[in-house]
Amino acid sequence: MHVPDGFINAPVSAAAGAVAVAAVAAGLRGARRETAAPGAGADPGGERTAPLAGLVAAFVFAVQMLNFPVAAGTSGHLLGGALAAILVGPYTGLLCLAVVLLLQSVLFADGGLTALGVNITLIGVVTVVVAYGLFRGLLAALPRRRSAITAATFVAALVSVPVSAVAFTLLYGIGGTTEVPFGTVLAAMTGVHVLIGIGEALITTATVGAVLAVRPDLVYGARDRVAVPLKLRVGGRLTELPAAPAPDAPRTAPRRPSRAVALTGLAVAVVLAGFVSFYASASPDGLERVAIDKGFADSADDHATVDWPLADYGVADIADDRLSGGLAGVIGVGATVVAGTLLLRAASARRSARAGAPHPDGGAAPARAATGQTGPSPRADTPDATGTPRPVPAPPDPSGPLEPPGPSAAPPAGRD
């Protein structure tokens, strides 16, 4: 459902672009919080989450090349909002989709440049918000079982696609460049995208289920459901106890993808984009079919990068269609992995820089806060009112006993 240039007029496209910019900015801030969430590990710089986000972006790019038939002469493809949000979090997932849509538009002439904000809003913002909100809501209502995660994933992915189609219809009703009745477009878009949503749900559920089977700790959306609680038999009944790590235990990074997981995910994306994509359906996708049937397909403008070497997912000057498309897919996977990883690392680095920034008082404020001191640090060379140099109190011994605040507990001296 990549909207081309010309379907939506300039004012509405600009408004959608503003929404997309604001959403990406919020995604950058939220991704910094997601990389610091419990389970993100000891690495505050996002080094452990960024590679996984890059892999998710590459996988979404690869699977979007696999159009599957949904009706006679109509195909559909993964949107990816539910998949990305459930695996790496809603903010990070939004950034993954923004990277995918940007590269598709610029390098492959898929989705208009002036419509980039529209596509990020529809395919990124709407699907992520709807899918993740519904997924977490269903998890709260369903029993704490692995099957509940599967059911919630399926429903969230299924619903997100027709809701995105309805959102496009609303934009088209406001800023469409042709006079097509709103109800006609709404009925056609909703009907075909319900079918596409079923395919989206199957792909998303299969992918999330595979990750759950291998590394359940990597599924961000279900991280509070995959931990096995401790159980204690009390009075003949099993009682769940929260698992609390020892204070001195080394911190681990359960969300860091192992090398085997990373290489497997990358290999799957390369195979899908480089080889399987050749067998994808060549029929128009849901939006294209509706535009053709309802008479507004001719309003699309030619893409600004239609003459670029990778336009239409093929490498220029390579006559063999299979080799040309496969090489373009592999290039796209590589570019998406690099761009997604670098973006997440840059966002996380900003959070790390803020967390490690020196305090205005020279960085001593946190240490003084632990001892109850406030204000600027006293200096040994600063005299008091009598001109005597002011001594600096020694910090308390952390291994010594703690004393309650207040007057000294020493007994008063005896009288002569």
Coordinates of C-alpha atoms in Angstrom, one line a residue:
M1 CA 0.0 0.0 0.0
H2 CA 2.7 2.4 -1.0
V3 CA 0.9 5.6 -2.0
P4 CA 2.5 7.2 -5.2
D5 CA 2.9 10.9 -5.9
G6 CA -0.3 12.5 -7.2
F7 CA -3.0 10.6 -5.3
I8 CA -3.1 13.1 -2.4
N9 CA -2.9 16.9 -3.0
A10 CA 0.0 19.0 -1.7
P11 CA -1.6 20.5 1.5
V12 CA -2.7 17.1 2.8
S13 CA 0.6 15.6 1.9
A14 CA 2.4 18.3 3.7
A15 CA 0.2 17.8 6.8
A16 CA 0.9 14.1 6.7
G17 CA 4.6 14.9 6.4
A18 CA 4.4 17.0 9.5
V19 CA 2.7 14.1 11.4
A20 CA 5.5 11.8 10.1
V21 CA 8.3 14.1 11.2
A22 CA 6.7 14.5 14.7
A23 CA 6.3 10.7 14.9
V24 CA 9.9 10.0 13.9
A25 CA 11.1 12.6 16.5
A26 CA 9.0 10.9 19.1
G27 CA 10.3 7.6 17.9
L28 CA 13.9 8.7 18.4
R29 CA 13.2 9.7 22.0
G30 CA 11.1 6.6 22.7
A31 CA 13.7 4.3 21.2
R32 CA 16.3 5.7 23.7
R33 CA 13.9 4.7 26.5
E34 CA 13.3 1.3 25.0
T35 CA 17.0 0.5 24.8
A36 CA 17.3 1.4 28.5
A37 CA 14.2 -0.7 29.5
P38 CA 14.5 -3.7 31.8
G39 CA 16.1 -6.4 29.9
A40 CA 18.1 -4.2 27.6
G41 CA 21.2 -5.2 29.4
A42 CA 24.2 -3.4 30.8
D43 CA 25.0 -1.6 27.6
P44 CA 23.5 2.0 27.9
G45 CA 24.5 2.9 24.3
G46 CA 22.0 0.6 22.5
E47 CA 24.8 -1.6 21.1
R48 CA 22.7 -4.6 22.0
T49 CA 19.3 -3.5 20.6
A50 CA 20.5 -1.6 17.5
P51 CA 21.6 -4.8 15.5
L52 CA 18.3 -6.4 16.2
A53 CA 16.4 -3.4 15.0
G54 CA 18.5 -3.4 11.8
L55 CA 17.7 -7.0 11.3
V56 CA 14.0 -6.4 11.8
A57 CA 14.1 -3.5 9.3
A58 CA 15.9 -5.7 6.8
F59 CA 13.4 -8.5 7.3
V60 CA 10.4 -6.2 6.7
F61 CA 12.1 -4.8 3.6
A62 CA 12.6 -8.4 2.3
V63 CA 9.1 -9.6 3.0
Q64 CA 7.5 -6.6 1.5
M65 CA 9.0 -7.7 -1.8
L66 CA 7.0 -10.9 -1.6
N67 CA 3.5 -10.0 -3.0
F68 CA 1.1 -12.8 -2.4
P69 CA -2.2 -13.3 -4.3
V70 CA -5.4 -12.4 -2.3
A71 CA -8.0 -12.4 -5.1
A72 CA -8.2 -12.6 -8.9
G73 CA -5.7 -10.1 -10.3
T74 CA -4.9 -8.6 -6.8
S75 CA -2.0 -9.2 -4.5
G76 CA -0.9 -7.9 -1.1
H77 CA 2.3 -7.7 0.9
L78 CA 3.4 -7.3 4.5
L79 CA 3.1 -3.8 6.0
G80 CA 5.2 -4.8 9.0
G81 CA 4.0 -2.5 11.7
A82 CA 2.8 -5.2 14.0
L83 CA 5.9 -7.3 13.4
A84 CA 8.3 -4.5 14.1
A85 CA 6.5 -3.2 17.2
I86 CA 6.1 -6.6 18.9
L87 CA 9.7 -7.6 18.3
V88 CA 11.6 -4.4 19.1
G89 CA 9.1 -2.0 20.7
P90 CA 6.7 0.5 19.2
Y91 CA 9.1 3.5 19.0
T92 CA 11.9 1.4 17.6
G93 CA 9.6 -0.3 15.3
L94 CA 8.4 3.0 13.9
L95 CA 12.0 4.0 13.1
C96 CA 12.5 0.6 11.4
L97 CA 9.5 1.2 9.1
A98 CA 10.6 4.8 8.4
V99 CA 14.0 3.6 7.3
V100 CA 12.4 1.0 5.0
L101 CA 10.0 3.4 3.5
L102 CA 12.7 6.0 2.9
L103 CA 15.0 3.6 1.2
Q104 CA 12.2 2.1 -0.9
S105 CA 11.1 5.6 -2.1
V106 CA 14.6 7.0 -2.8
L107 CA 16.4 3.9 -4.1
F108 CA 13.7 1.8 -5.6
A109 CA 11.0 4.4 -6.7
D110 CA 8.5 2.5 -4.6
G111 CA 6.1 5.1 -3.0
G112 CA 6.2 8.8 -3.9
L113 CA 8.8 11.2 -2.6
T114 CA 6.1 13.9 -1.9
A115 CA 4.0 11.1 -0.5
L116 CA 6.7 9.8 1.9
G117 CA 5.0 11.5 4.8
V118 CA 1.7 9.9 3.9
N119 CA 3.3 6.4 3.6
I120 CA 5.2 6.8 7.0
T121 CA 1.9 7.9 8.6
L122 CA -0.2 5.1 7.1
I123 CA 2.3 2.2 7.1
G124 CA 4.3 3.2 10.1
V125 CA 2.4 5.3 12.6
V126 CA -1.1 3.8 12.1
T127 CA -0.1 0.2 12.0
V128 CA 2.3 0.5 14.9
V129 CA -0.1 2.3 17.2
V130 CA -3.1 0.1 16.4
A131 CA -1.1 -3.2 16.4
Y132 CA 0.9 -2.6 19.6
G133 CA -2.0 -1.1 21.5
L134 CA -4.2 -4.0 20.6
F135 CA -1.5 -6.6 21.3
R136 CA -0.8 -5.3 24.8
G137 CA -4.5 -5.0 25.5
L138 CA -5.1 -8.6 24.5
L139 CA -2.2 -9.8 26.6
A140 CA -3.6 -8.1 29.6
A141 CA -7.0 -9.8 29.1
L142 CA -5.8 -13.3 28.1
P143 CA -4.3 -15.9 30.4
R144 CA -0.6 -15.9 30.9
R145 CA 0.2 -18.6 28.3
R146 CA 2.4 -18.8 25.3
S147 CA -0.7 -19.4 23.2
A148 CA -2.0 -16.0 24.3
I149 CA 1.0 -14.3 22.7
T150 CA 0.3 -16.1 19.5
A151 CA -3.4 -15.2 19.5
A152 CA -2.7 -11.5 20.3
T153 CA -0.1 -11.3 17.6
F154 CA -2.5 -12.7 15.0
V155 CA -5.4 -10.4 15.9
A156 CA -3.2 -7.3 16.2
A157 CA -1.5 -7.8 12.8
L158 CA -4.9 -8.6 11.1
V159 CA -6.6 -5.5 12.4
S160 CA -3.8 -3.1 11.7
V161 CA -4.0 -3.5 7.9
P162 CA -7.6 -2.6 7.2
V163 CA -7.4 0.3 9.8
S164 CA -4.4 1.6 7.7
A165 CA -6.6 1.3 4.6
V166 CA -9.4 3.2 6.3
A167 CA -6.8 5.9 7.2
F168 CA -5.8 6.2 3.6
T169 CA -9.4 6.6 2.6
L170 CA -9.8 9.4 5.0
L171 CA -6.8 11.2 3.6
Y172 CA -8.1 10.6 0.1
G173 CA -11.5 11.9 1.1
I174 CA -9.9 15.1 2.3
G175 CA -7.2 15.6 -0.3
G176 CA -7.8 13.2 -3.2
T177 CA -7.0 14.7 -6.6
T178 CA -9.9 13.0 -8.4
E179 CA -13.6 13.0 -7.8
V180 CA -14.3 9.4 -6.6
P181 CA -17.1 8.9 -4.0
F182 CA -15.7 8.4 -0.5
G183 CA -17.9 5.4 0.2
T184 CA -16.8 3.7 -3.0
V185 CA -13.2 3.9 -2.1
L186 CA -13.8 3.0 1.5
A187 CA -15.7 -0.2 0.7
A188 CA -13.1 -1.3 -1.9
M189 CA -10.1 -0.5 0.2
T190 CA -11.5 -2.1 3.4
G191 CA -12.6 -5.3 1.6
V192 CA -9.4 -6.1 -0.1
H193 CA -7.2 -5.1 2.8
V194 CA -9.1 -7.4 5.2
L195 CA -7.8 -10.2 2.9
I196 CA -4.3 -8.8 2.9
G197 CA -4.5 -8.5 6.7
I198 CA -5.0 -12.3 6.9
G199 CA -1.7 -12.8 5.1
E200 CA -0.1 -10.1 7.3
A201 CA -1.3 -12.0 10.4
L202 CA 0.0 -15.3 9.2
I203 CA 3.5 -13.9 8.4
T204 CA 3.7 -11.9 11.6
T205 CA 2.5 -14.8 13.8
A206 CA 4.9 -17.3 12.2
T207 CA 7.9 -14.9 12.6
V208 CA 7.1 -13.9 16.2
G209 CA 6.5 -17.6 17.0
A210 CA 9.9 -18.6 15.5
V211 CA 11.7 -16.0 17.6
L212 CA 9.7 -17.0 20.7
A213 CA 10.8 -20.6 20.2
V214 CA 14.5 -19.7 19.9
R215 CA 15.0 -16.6 21.9
P216 CA 11.8 -15.5 23.7
D217 CA 13.8 -12.7 25.5
L218 CA 14.1 -10.9 22.2
V219 CA 10.4 -10.3 21.8
Y220 CA 10.0 -6.9 23.3
G221 CA 6.2 -6.8 23.4
A222 CA 6.0 -10.0 25.5
R223 CA 9.1 -9.6 27.6
D224 CA 6.9 -9.7 30.8
R225 CA 5.1 -12.9 29.7
V226 CA 8.0 -15.2 28.7
A227 CA 9.9 -15.3 32.0
V228 CA 9.3 -18.4 34.0
P229 CA 8.2 -17.5 37.5
L230 CA 9.5 -19.2 40.6
K231 CA 6.9 -21.4 42.4
L232 CA 6.8 -22.4 46.0
R233 CA 4.4 -25.0 47.4
V234 CA 2.7 -23.6 50.4
G235 CA 0.0 -25.6 52.2
G236 CA -0.3 -27.9 49.2
R237 CA -0.8 -25.0 46.7
L238 CA 1.8 -23.6 44.2
T239 CA 2.4 -19.9 44.7
E240 CA 4.3 -17.9 42.1
L241 CA 7.2 -15.8 43.5
P242 CA 8.9 -13.0 41.6
A243 CA 12.4 -13.8 40.5
A244 CA 14.7 -11.2 41.9
P245 CA 18.3 -11.2 40.8
A246 CA 21.0 -11.0 43.5
P247 CA 22.3 -7.5 44.0
D248 CA 25.9 -8.5 43.3
A249 CA 25.1 -10.7 40.3
P250 CA 26.6 -9.5 37.0
R251 CA 24.1 -7.8 34.7
T252 CA 23.2 -9.7 31.6
A253 CA 21.9 -8.6 28.2
P254 CA 19.0 -10.9 27.3
R255 CA 17.9 -8.8 24.4
R256 CA 21.3 -8.9 22.7
P257 CA 20.9 -11.2 19.6
S258 CA 23.5 -13.9 19.6
R259 CA 25.7 -14.2 16.5
A260 CA 23.8 -17.3 15.4
V261 CA 20.4 -15.5 15.6
A262 CA 21.8 -12.5 13.9
L263 CA 23.4 -14.4 11.0
T264 CA 20.3 -16.6 10.6
G265 CA 18.0 -13.6 10.5
L266 CA 20.3 -11.9 7.9
A267 CA 20.5 -15.0 5.8
V268 CA 16.7 -15.4 5.8
A269 CA 16.3 -11.8 4.7
V270 CA 18.9 -12.2 1.9
V271 CA 17.3 -15.4 0.6
L272 CA 13.8 -13.9 0.6
A273 CA 14.8 -10.7 -1.1
G274 CA 17.4 -12.2 -3.4
F275 CA 15.8 -15.5 -4.5
V276 CA 12.2 -16.0 -3.3
S277 CA 11.1 -12.5 -4.5
F278 CA 11.4 -13.7 -8.1
Y279 CA 8.4 -15.9 -7.6
A280 CA 6.2 -13.2 -5.9
S281 CA 2.9 -12.3 -7.5
A282 CA 3.1 -9.7 -10.3
S283 CA -0.5 -8.6 -9.8
P284 CA -1.2 -5.0 -8.6
D285 CA -1.4 -4.7 -4.8
G286 CA -4.6 -3.7 -3.0
L287 CA -4.2 0.0 -3.5
E288 CA -3.2 -0.2 -7.1
R289 CA -6.1 -2.6 -7.9
V290 CA -8.6 -0.2 -6.2
A291 CA -7.2 2.8 -8.1
I292 CA -7.4 0.9 -11.4
D293 CA -11.0 -0.3 -10.7
K294 CA -12.3 3.0 -9.4
G295 CA -10.7 5.2 -12.0
F296 CA -8.1 7.3 -10.2
A297 CA -4.9 5.3 -11.1
D298 CA -4.1 7.8 -13.8
S299 CA -3.7 10.6 -11.3
A300 CA -0.4 9.1 -10.1
D301 CA 2.7 11.1 -11.2
D302 CA 5.9 9.7 -12.5
H303 CA 8.4 9.0 -9.7
A304 CA 11.3 11.4 -9.5
T305 CA 13.9 8.6 -9.3
V306 CA 12.3 6.3 -11.9
D307 CA 15.5 6.4 -13.9
W308 CA 17.8 5.5 -11.0
P309 CA 19.8 2.3 -11.3
L310 CA 17.7 0.4 -8.7
A311 CA 14.3 1.7 -9.7
D312 CA 11.5 -0.9 -9.7
Y313 CA 13.7 -3.4 -7.8
G314 CA 16.0 -4.1 -10.6
V315 CA 19.6 -3.3 -11.4
A316 CA 20.1 -1.3 -14.6
D317 CA 22.0 -2.8 -17.5
I318 CA 21.5 -6.4 -16.3
A319 CA 19.3 -8.1 -18.8
D320 CA 18.5 -11.2 -16.8
D321 CA 15.4 -10.4 -14.7
R322 CA 16.1 -13.0 -12.0
L323 CA 19.7 -11.8 -11.5
S324 CA 18.7 -8.1 -11.7
G325 CA 15.8 -8.4 -9.2
G326 CA 17.8 -10.6 -6.8
L327 CA 20.8 -8.4 -6.8
A328 CA 18.6 -5.3 -6.1
G329 CA 16.9 -7.2 -3.2
V330 CA 20.3 -8.1 -1.7
I331 CA 21.5 -4.5 -2.0
G332 CA 18.3 -3.3 -0.4
V333 CA 18.7 -5.7 2.6
G334 CA 22.2 -4.6 3.1
A335 CA 21.3 -0.9 3.0
T336 CA 18.4 -1.4 5.4
V337 CA 20.5 -3.3 7.9
V338 CA 23.2 -0.6 7.9
A339 CA 20.8 2.4 8.0
G340 CA 18.6 0.9 10.7
T341 CA 21.5 -0.1 12.9
L342 CA 23.2 3.3 12.6
L343 CA 20.0 5.2 13.3
L344 CA 19.4 3.2 16.5
R345 CA 22.9 3.6 17.6
A346 CA 22.8 7.3 17.0
A347 CA 19.6 7.7 18.9
S348 CA 21.0 5.6 21.8
A349 CA 24.3 7.5 21.8
R350 CA 22.4 10.7 22.4
R351 CA 20.8 9.2 25.5
S352 CA 24.1 7.9 26.7
A353 CA 25.7 11.3 26.2
R354 CA 23.0 13.0 28.2
A355 CA 23.2 10.4 31.0
G356 CA 27.0 10.8 31.2
A357 CA 27.1 14.6 30.8
P358 CA 29.1 16.4 33.6
H359 CA 27.0 18.0 36.3
P360 CA 27.2 21.9 36.5
D361 CA 28.9 21.4 39.9
G362 CA 31.8 19.4 38.4
G363 CA 30.1 16.0 38.4
A364 CA 30.0 15.7 42.2
A365 CA 26.3 16.1 42.6
P366 CA 25.4 12.4 42.5
A367 CA 28.0 11.5 45.1
R368 CA 26.9 14.3 47.4
A369 CA 23.2 13.4 46.9
A370 CA 24.0 10.0 48.4
T371 CA 25.3 11.6 51.6
G372 CA 22.5 14.2 51.8
Q373 CA 24.7 17.2 50.8
T374 CA 23.3 19.9 48.5
G375 CA 24.7 22.9 46.8
P376 CA 28.2 23.5 45.5
S377 CA 31.0 21.3 46.8
P378 CA 33.1 22.9 49.6
R379 CA 36.7 23.4 48.9
A380 CA 39.6 23.0 51.2
D381 CA 41.1 26.4 50.2
T382 CA 37.9 28.3 50.9
P383 CA 38.3 30.1 54.2
D384 CA 35.4 30.4 56.7
A385 CA 34.4 33.6 58.5
T386 CA 37.5 33.5 60.8
G387 CA 39.9 33.1 57.9
T388 CA 40.7 29.5 58.7
P389 CA 40.7 27.2 55.7
R390 CA 37.5 25.1 55.6
P391 CA 38.1 21.4 55.9
V392 CA 36.3 19.1 53.5
P393 CA 34.4 16.3 55.3
A394 CA 35.5 12.8 54.4
P395 CA 33.0 10.7 52.6
P396 CA 31.4 8.0 54.7
D397 CA 32.8 4.5 54.5
P398 CA 30.3 2.5 52.4
S399 CA 31.2 -0.7 54.3
G400 CA 30.7 0.8 57.7
P401 CA 27.4 0.9 59.6
L402 CA 24.8 3.4 58.7
E403 CA 23.9 6.1 61.3
P404 CA 20.5 7.8 61.4
P405 CA 20.5 11.5 60.7
G406 CA 20.2 13.9 63.5
P407 CA 22.3 14.9 66.5
S408 CA 25.3 12.9 67.5
A409 CA 24.5 9.9 69.7
A410 CA 27.7 10.5 71.8
P411 CA 26.9 11.0 75.6
P412 CA 27.5 14.5 77.0
A413 CA 30.8 15.1 78.8
G414 CA 30.7 14.9 82.6
R415 CA 30.9 18.1 84.7
D416 CA 33.8 18.9 87.0

